[in-house]
XYZ file of C-alpha atoms in Angstrom:
355
model
C -52.885 6.222 -8.426
C -49.517 7.229 -9.809
C -46.516 5.353 -8.497
C -43.819 7.688 -7.298
C -40.253 6.449 -7.282
C -37.845 8.063 -4.890
C -34.171 8.331 -5.697
C -31.445 9.035 -3.152
C -28.714 11.288 -4.497
C -25.392 11.506 -2.640
C -23.698 14.876 -2.971
C -19.942 14.696 -2.513
C -17.458 17.543 -2.307
C -13.669 17.709 -2.130
C -11.931 20.131 0.245
C -8.260 20.963 0.726
C -6.342 23.168 3.164
C -2.816 24.005 4.320
C 0.402 25.001 2.554
C -0.113 25.827 -1.126
C 3.239 27.083 -2.385
C 3.133 24.852 -5.469
C -0.634 24.837 -6.010
C -1.072 21.437 -4.383
C -4.479 22.420 -2.986
C -6.009 22.472 -6.504
C -7.600 25.885 -5.908
C -6.140 27.709 -8.914
C -3.726 29.849 -6.867
C -0.718 29.465 -4.529
C -2.037 31.166 -1.394
C -1.992 29.236 1.904
C -5.440 28.223 3.132
C -6.081 27.753 6.853
C -9.602 26.351 6.596
C -11.252 23.721 4.356
C -11.683 25.142 0.857
C -13.990 23.669 -1.764
C -12.205 22.439 -4.907
C -14.523 23.908 -7.536
C -12.801 22.222 -10.463
C -13.752 18.796 -9.041
C -17.413 19.723 -8.553
C -19.625 16.877 -9.706
C -16.749 14.393 -9.634
C -17.175 11.445 -7.293
C -13.685 11.401 -5.810
C -12.887 7.952 -4.371
C -9.210 8.303 -3.436
C -6.795 11.098 -2.606
C -3.064 11.155 -1.803
C -0.862 14.019 -0.643
C 2.873 14.176 -1.302
C 5.364 16.744 -0.133
C 4.299 19.257 -2.781
C 1.746 17.555 -5.041
C -1.629 15.844 -4.767
C -3.453 13.056 -6.615
C -7.222 12.529 -6.845
C -9.061 9.548 -8.330
C -12.654 9.008 -9.426
C -14.145 5.744 -10.671
C -12.507 6.170 -14.074
C -10.100 9.134 -13.947
C -6.948 10.271 -12.115
C -6.079 13.941 -11.570
C -2.958 15.639 -10.242
C -1.899 19.117 -9.168
C 0.938 20.938 -7.421
C 4.718 20.666 -7.751
C 5.668 19.248 -11.145
C 9.419 19.700 -11.507
C 9.865 15.991 -12.350
C 6.569 15.645 -14.270
C 4.959 13.854 -11.322
C 1.662 15.555 -12.237
C 1.689 16.611 -15.912
C 3.797 15.081 -18.683
C 3.577 18.075 -21.042
C 5.162 20.707 -18.749
C 7.360 21.023 -15.676
C 5.552 24.106 -14.366
C 3.396 23.988 -11.238
C -0.144 22.747 -11.878
C -2.665 24.909 -10.008
C -5.877 23.066 -10.928
C -6.465 19.296 -11.257
C -4.971 17.927 -14.471
C -6.464 14.711 -15.804
C -3.807 12.117 -16.609
C -4.981 10.651 -19.942
C -2.859 7.503 -19.645
C -4.870 6.427 -16.588
C -8.361 6.961 -18.010
C -10.524 3.920 -17.308
C -8.234 2.511 -14.601
C -10.083 1.323 -11.492
C -7.889 2.656 -8.690
C -7.184 0.671 -5.538
C -4.597 3.041 -4.070
C -2.828 6.323 -4.817
C 0.522 7.345 -3.345
C 2.859 10.341 -3.680
C 6.538 10.767 -2.853
C 8.543 13.970 -3.148
C 9.171 13.635 -6.869
C 7.309 10.490 -7.928
C 3.741 9.219 -8.089
C 2.093 5.784 -7.979
C -1.271 4.269 -8.855
C -2.204 0.718 -7.880
C -5.023 -0.705 -9.993
C -7.601 -3.230 -8.822
C -6.137 -5.815 -11.195
C -2.777 -5.636 -9.413
C -0.975 -3.423 -11.922
C 1.344 -0.659 -10.679
C 1.832 2.600 -12.587
C 4.883 4.751 -11.772
C 5.959 8.164 -13.057
C 7.880 11.310 -12.141
C 11.450 11.560 -10.851
C 13.557 8.455 -10.261
C 17.071 9.704 -9.564
C 17.253 7.529 -6.422
C 15.771 4.438 -8.084
C 12.297 5.011 -6.632
C 10.567 4.270 -9.965
C 11.905 0.707 -9.986
C 12.394 0.664 -13.751
C 16.167 0.167 -13.846
C 19.296 2.293 -13.559
C 18.760 3.861 -16.980
C 15.370 5.335 -16.033
C 15.783 8.524 -14.005
C 12.458 10.089 -15.030
C 9.134 9.017 -16.544
C 6.978 11.688 -18.137
C 3.782 9.636 -18.039
C 2.394 6.736 -15.966
C 4.149 3.511 -16.942
C 3.367 -0.043 -15.829
C 6.017 -1.589 -13.611
C 6.985 -4.720 -15.529
C 6.925 -8.052 -13.707
C 10.154 -9.024 -15.440
C 11.962 -6.598 -13.121
C 11.013 -8.636 -10.045
C 13.168 -11.403 -8.637
C 11.492 -14.767 -7.972
C 7.899 -13.683 -8.660
C 5.389 -12.669 -11.300
C 2.476 -12.144 -8.930
C -0.037 -9.333 -8.859
C 0.519 -6.497 -6.385
C -2.046 -6.005 -3.612
C -0.537 -2.963 -1.886
C 2.004 -0.238 -2.693
C 3.360 2.914 -1.092
C 5.704 5.798 -1.940
C 8.145 7.099 0.621
C 9.975 10.366 0.074
C 12.581 8.714 -2.158
C 11.768 4.993 -1.950
C 8.874 2.690 -2.787
C 7.451 -0.504 -1.284
C 5.201 -3.232 -2.705
C 3.318 -6.253 -1.334
C 2.463 -9.164 -3.636
C -0.743 -11.189 -3.588
C 0.929 -13.961 -1.571
C 2.333 -11.499 0.997
C 5.910 -11.021 -0.194
C 7.560 -7.603 0.266
C 9.667 -5.724 -2.292
C 11.361 -2.331 -1.916
C 13.502 -0.088 -4.112
C 15.002 3.397 -4.206
C 17.063 5.224 -1.588
C 18.379 2.999 1.221
C 19.605 5.578 3.751
C 19.650 4.105 7.282
C 18.382 0.749 6.027
C 14.817 1.854 5.260
C 14.540 -0.684 2.414
C 14.869 -3.517 4.952
C 17.574 -5.324 2.992
C 19.844 -5.891 5.991
C 22.531 -3.526 4.760
C 24.112 -0.516 6.405
C 24.759 1.346 3.165
C 23.575 4.405 1.296
C 23.299 2.543 -1.995
C 20.283 3.023 -4.231
C 18.358 0.145 -5.812
C 16.749 0.745 -9.185
C 14.667 -2.446 -9.432
C 12.426 -4.162 -6.844
C 14.408 -6.076 -4.202
C 12.933 -8.966 -2.175
C 12.748 -8.234 1.565
C 12.888 -11.028 4.112
C 9.853 -11.228 6.383
C 8.982 -14.188 8.603
C 5.241 -13.470 8.306
C 2.754 -12.848 5.465
C 2.502 -9.152 4.588
C -0.837 -7.448 3.995
C -0.013 -3.737 3.759
C 3.034 -1.500 3.451
C 3.581 2.154 4.334
C 6.745 4.077 3.435
C 7.632 7.297 5.248
C 10.548 9.665 4.936
C 13.177 7.646 6.813
C 11.545 4.284 7.549
C 9.170 1.592 6.295
C 6.304 -0.210 8.052
C 4.635 -3.495 7.125
C 1.356 -4.844 8.515
C 0.907 -8.612 8.337
C -2.232 -10.608 7.596
C -2.480 -11.521 11.287
C -2.249 -7.882 12.410
C 1.434 -7.835 13.299
C 3.637 -4.782 12.772
C 7.200 -4.793 11.435
C 9.416 -1.740 10.839
C 12.894 -0.823 9.613
C 14.976 2.278 8.925
C 15.884 5.323 11.001
C 14.383 5.307 14.494
C 16.256 8.093 16.272
C 13.005 10.026 16.758
C 11.190 6.967 18.111
C 9.189 6.332 14.939
C 10.154 2.634 14.768
C 8.521 1.810 18.096
C 11.570 0.271 19.757
C 12.920 1.347 23.143
C 16.214 3.244 22.686
C 18.105 0.858 24.971
C 16.940 -2.183 22.983
C 18.151 -1.414 19.468
C 20.412 1.101 17.783
C 18.911 4.158 16.140
C 18.790 2.345 12.782
C 17.250 -1.062 12.056
C 18.260 -2.684 8.763
C 15.760 -5.570 8.591
C 12.005 -5.672 9.147
C 11.718 -6.208 12.900
C 8.550 -6.876 14.878
C 7.176 -4.027 16.994
C 5.447 -4.974 20.281
C 1.859 -3.729 19.957
C -1.739 -5.049 19.860
C -2.983 -6.601 16.570
C -3.595 -3.805 14.063
C -5.792 -3.096 11.030
C -4.230 0.139 9.758
C -0.828 1.823 9.720
C 0.560 5.191 8.641
C 4.052 6.685 8.800
C 4.862 10.401 8.677
C 8.160 12.241 8.529
C 9.070 11.414 12.141
C 6.092 9.690 13.742
C 3.922 6.593 13.310
C 0.285 5.781 14.065
C -1.548 2.441 14.109
C -5.173 1.396 14.614
C -5.785 -1.761 16.652
C -8.380 -4.376 15.708
C -10.527 -3.174 18.586
C -10.557 0.396 17.236
C -7.976 2.042 19.487
C -5.397 4.509 18.193
C -1.724 4.172 19.174
C 0.962 6.720 18.268
C 4.697 7.098 18.796
C 7.750 8.991 17.592
C 8.387 12.732 17.467
C 5.710 14.406 19.597
C 6.274 18.020 18.568
C 3.274 20.053 17.356
C 0.928 17.713 19.260
C 0.703 15.262 16.365
C 0.751 12.218 18.697
C -2.493 13.422 20.337
C -1.399 12.839 23.943
C -2.517 16.196 25.340
C -1.440 19.810 25.414
C 1.322 19.199 27.944
C 2.914 16.107 26.387
C 4.978 16.737 23.239
C 7.695 14.281 24.252
C 9.322 11.738 21.939
C 7.766 8.299 22.519
C 9.774 5.205 21.607
C 6.936 2.656 21.730
C 3.222 2.634 20.786
C 1.060 4.514 23.313
C -2.704 4.392 23.563
C -4.412 7.679 22.666
C -6.832 7.766 25.573
C -8.857 10.734 24.312
C -10.358 8.543 21.569
C -10.941 5.477 23.743
C -13.988 6.921 25.487
C -15.707 8.674 22.580
C -14.984 7.004 19.242
C -13.854 3.868 17.440
C -10.982 4.707 15.106
C -11.165 3.148 11.637
C -8.286 4.600 9.605
C -5.369 6.958 10.224
C -3.101 9.145 8.070
C 0.175 10.799 9.114
C 1.589 13.903 7.471
C 4.877 15.639 8.150
C 3.697 17.425 11.286
C 0.054 16.386 11.667
C -2.224 13.359 11.954
C -5.796 12.705 10.796
C -8.212 9.866 11.564
C -11.597 8.633 10.410
C -13.592 7.452 13.408
C -17.100 6.297 14.236
C -18.931 7.675 17.259
C -19.081 5.218 20.142
C -16.553 3.494 22.340
C -14.384 0.732 20.866
C -15.817 -2.731 21.341
C -13.503 -4.293 23.884
C -13.829 -5.739 27.365
C -13.725 -2.841 29.854
C -11.275 -4.575 32.162
C -8.885 -5.098 29.273
C -9.081 -1.426 28.380
C -8.383 -0.488 31.999
C -5.448 -2.868 32.126
C -4.064 -1.468 28.889
C -4.377 2.075 30.203
C -2.679 1.262 33.483
C 0.204 -0.362 31.604
C 0.499 2.685 29.363
C 0.509 4.953 32.419
C 3.323 2.974 34.019
C 5.341 2.956 30.807
C 4.869 6.642 30.279
C 5.949 7.453 33.824
C 9.171 5.550 33.223
C 9.902 7.563 30.074
C 9.257 10.835 31.864
């Protein structure tokens, strides 16, 4: 008898949709697409990571990084400043094992598995972290450890805001740099100064992850705590309006259940609790907080998204400018039913007060 060996082949495809003015959908044209469209130029590529900026996109495979879209500051392609309509492979990053990709408005970031950070694109507000003399980098460049104060550690997490950047070191220290409008760098200053090299940020806990939005910054700690700073006038910091002013200049703890994931958009924030529940807050327009067709109100503290609590366990979340996406597993979150009921009743009471 002949022995037959079976092989399982996983077929993966990459799809994009939405605004495409600068070619950020990687489809070879600039027409808006209102439904998922297959990216033919990435056919056969096993895409492991993707990041969307305001007008450009990054894709990563196991050994390559591609970019497309707006390129006015060379945040996609070093050889031209024209829009890039199909994925361009960045040769400098060939062979890099990517841990995270991130896009700002004019700059791009790759965090490697060995803790190295590559920055490139526009840096007029200091968001590249390479010093006051570096306003633009045409190609990915390693952020030198000599620029850091008090540390030479590897980086375990990194994030681009619109015009600022945040890093977390292996031991849980936080560094930020770039535009500091409304205190979003967390340096305790009420100034519009820009910082061109990484600045240490005081945090009483050990940081695990960082997420930079347009006007604020969020940090998740190793114990699941949440700290935020910056502009909170649309509720995106998670503090009641009568508790703190509209701007918070230091990383301040947000009252919420222990979390495992965090994402910040232009004016709203979403977190995933350890038990798999989704909480959202901030600007509720366009339904991006997922609290129902009749509730687009601004929420100033984390609210449980009840529609997920009965059907799925949320794993990760991503916030855009005016939309939110989650990856969830079918099945109710694993948590004691009485605790869920208690949490819902508390949310109901809180919400009634806001209304």
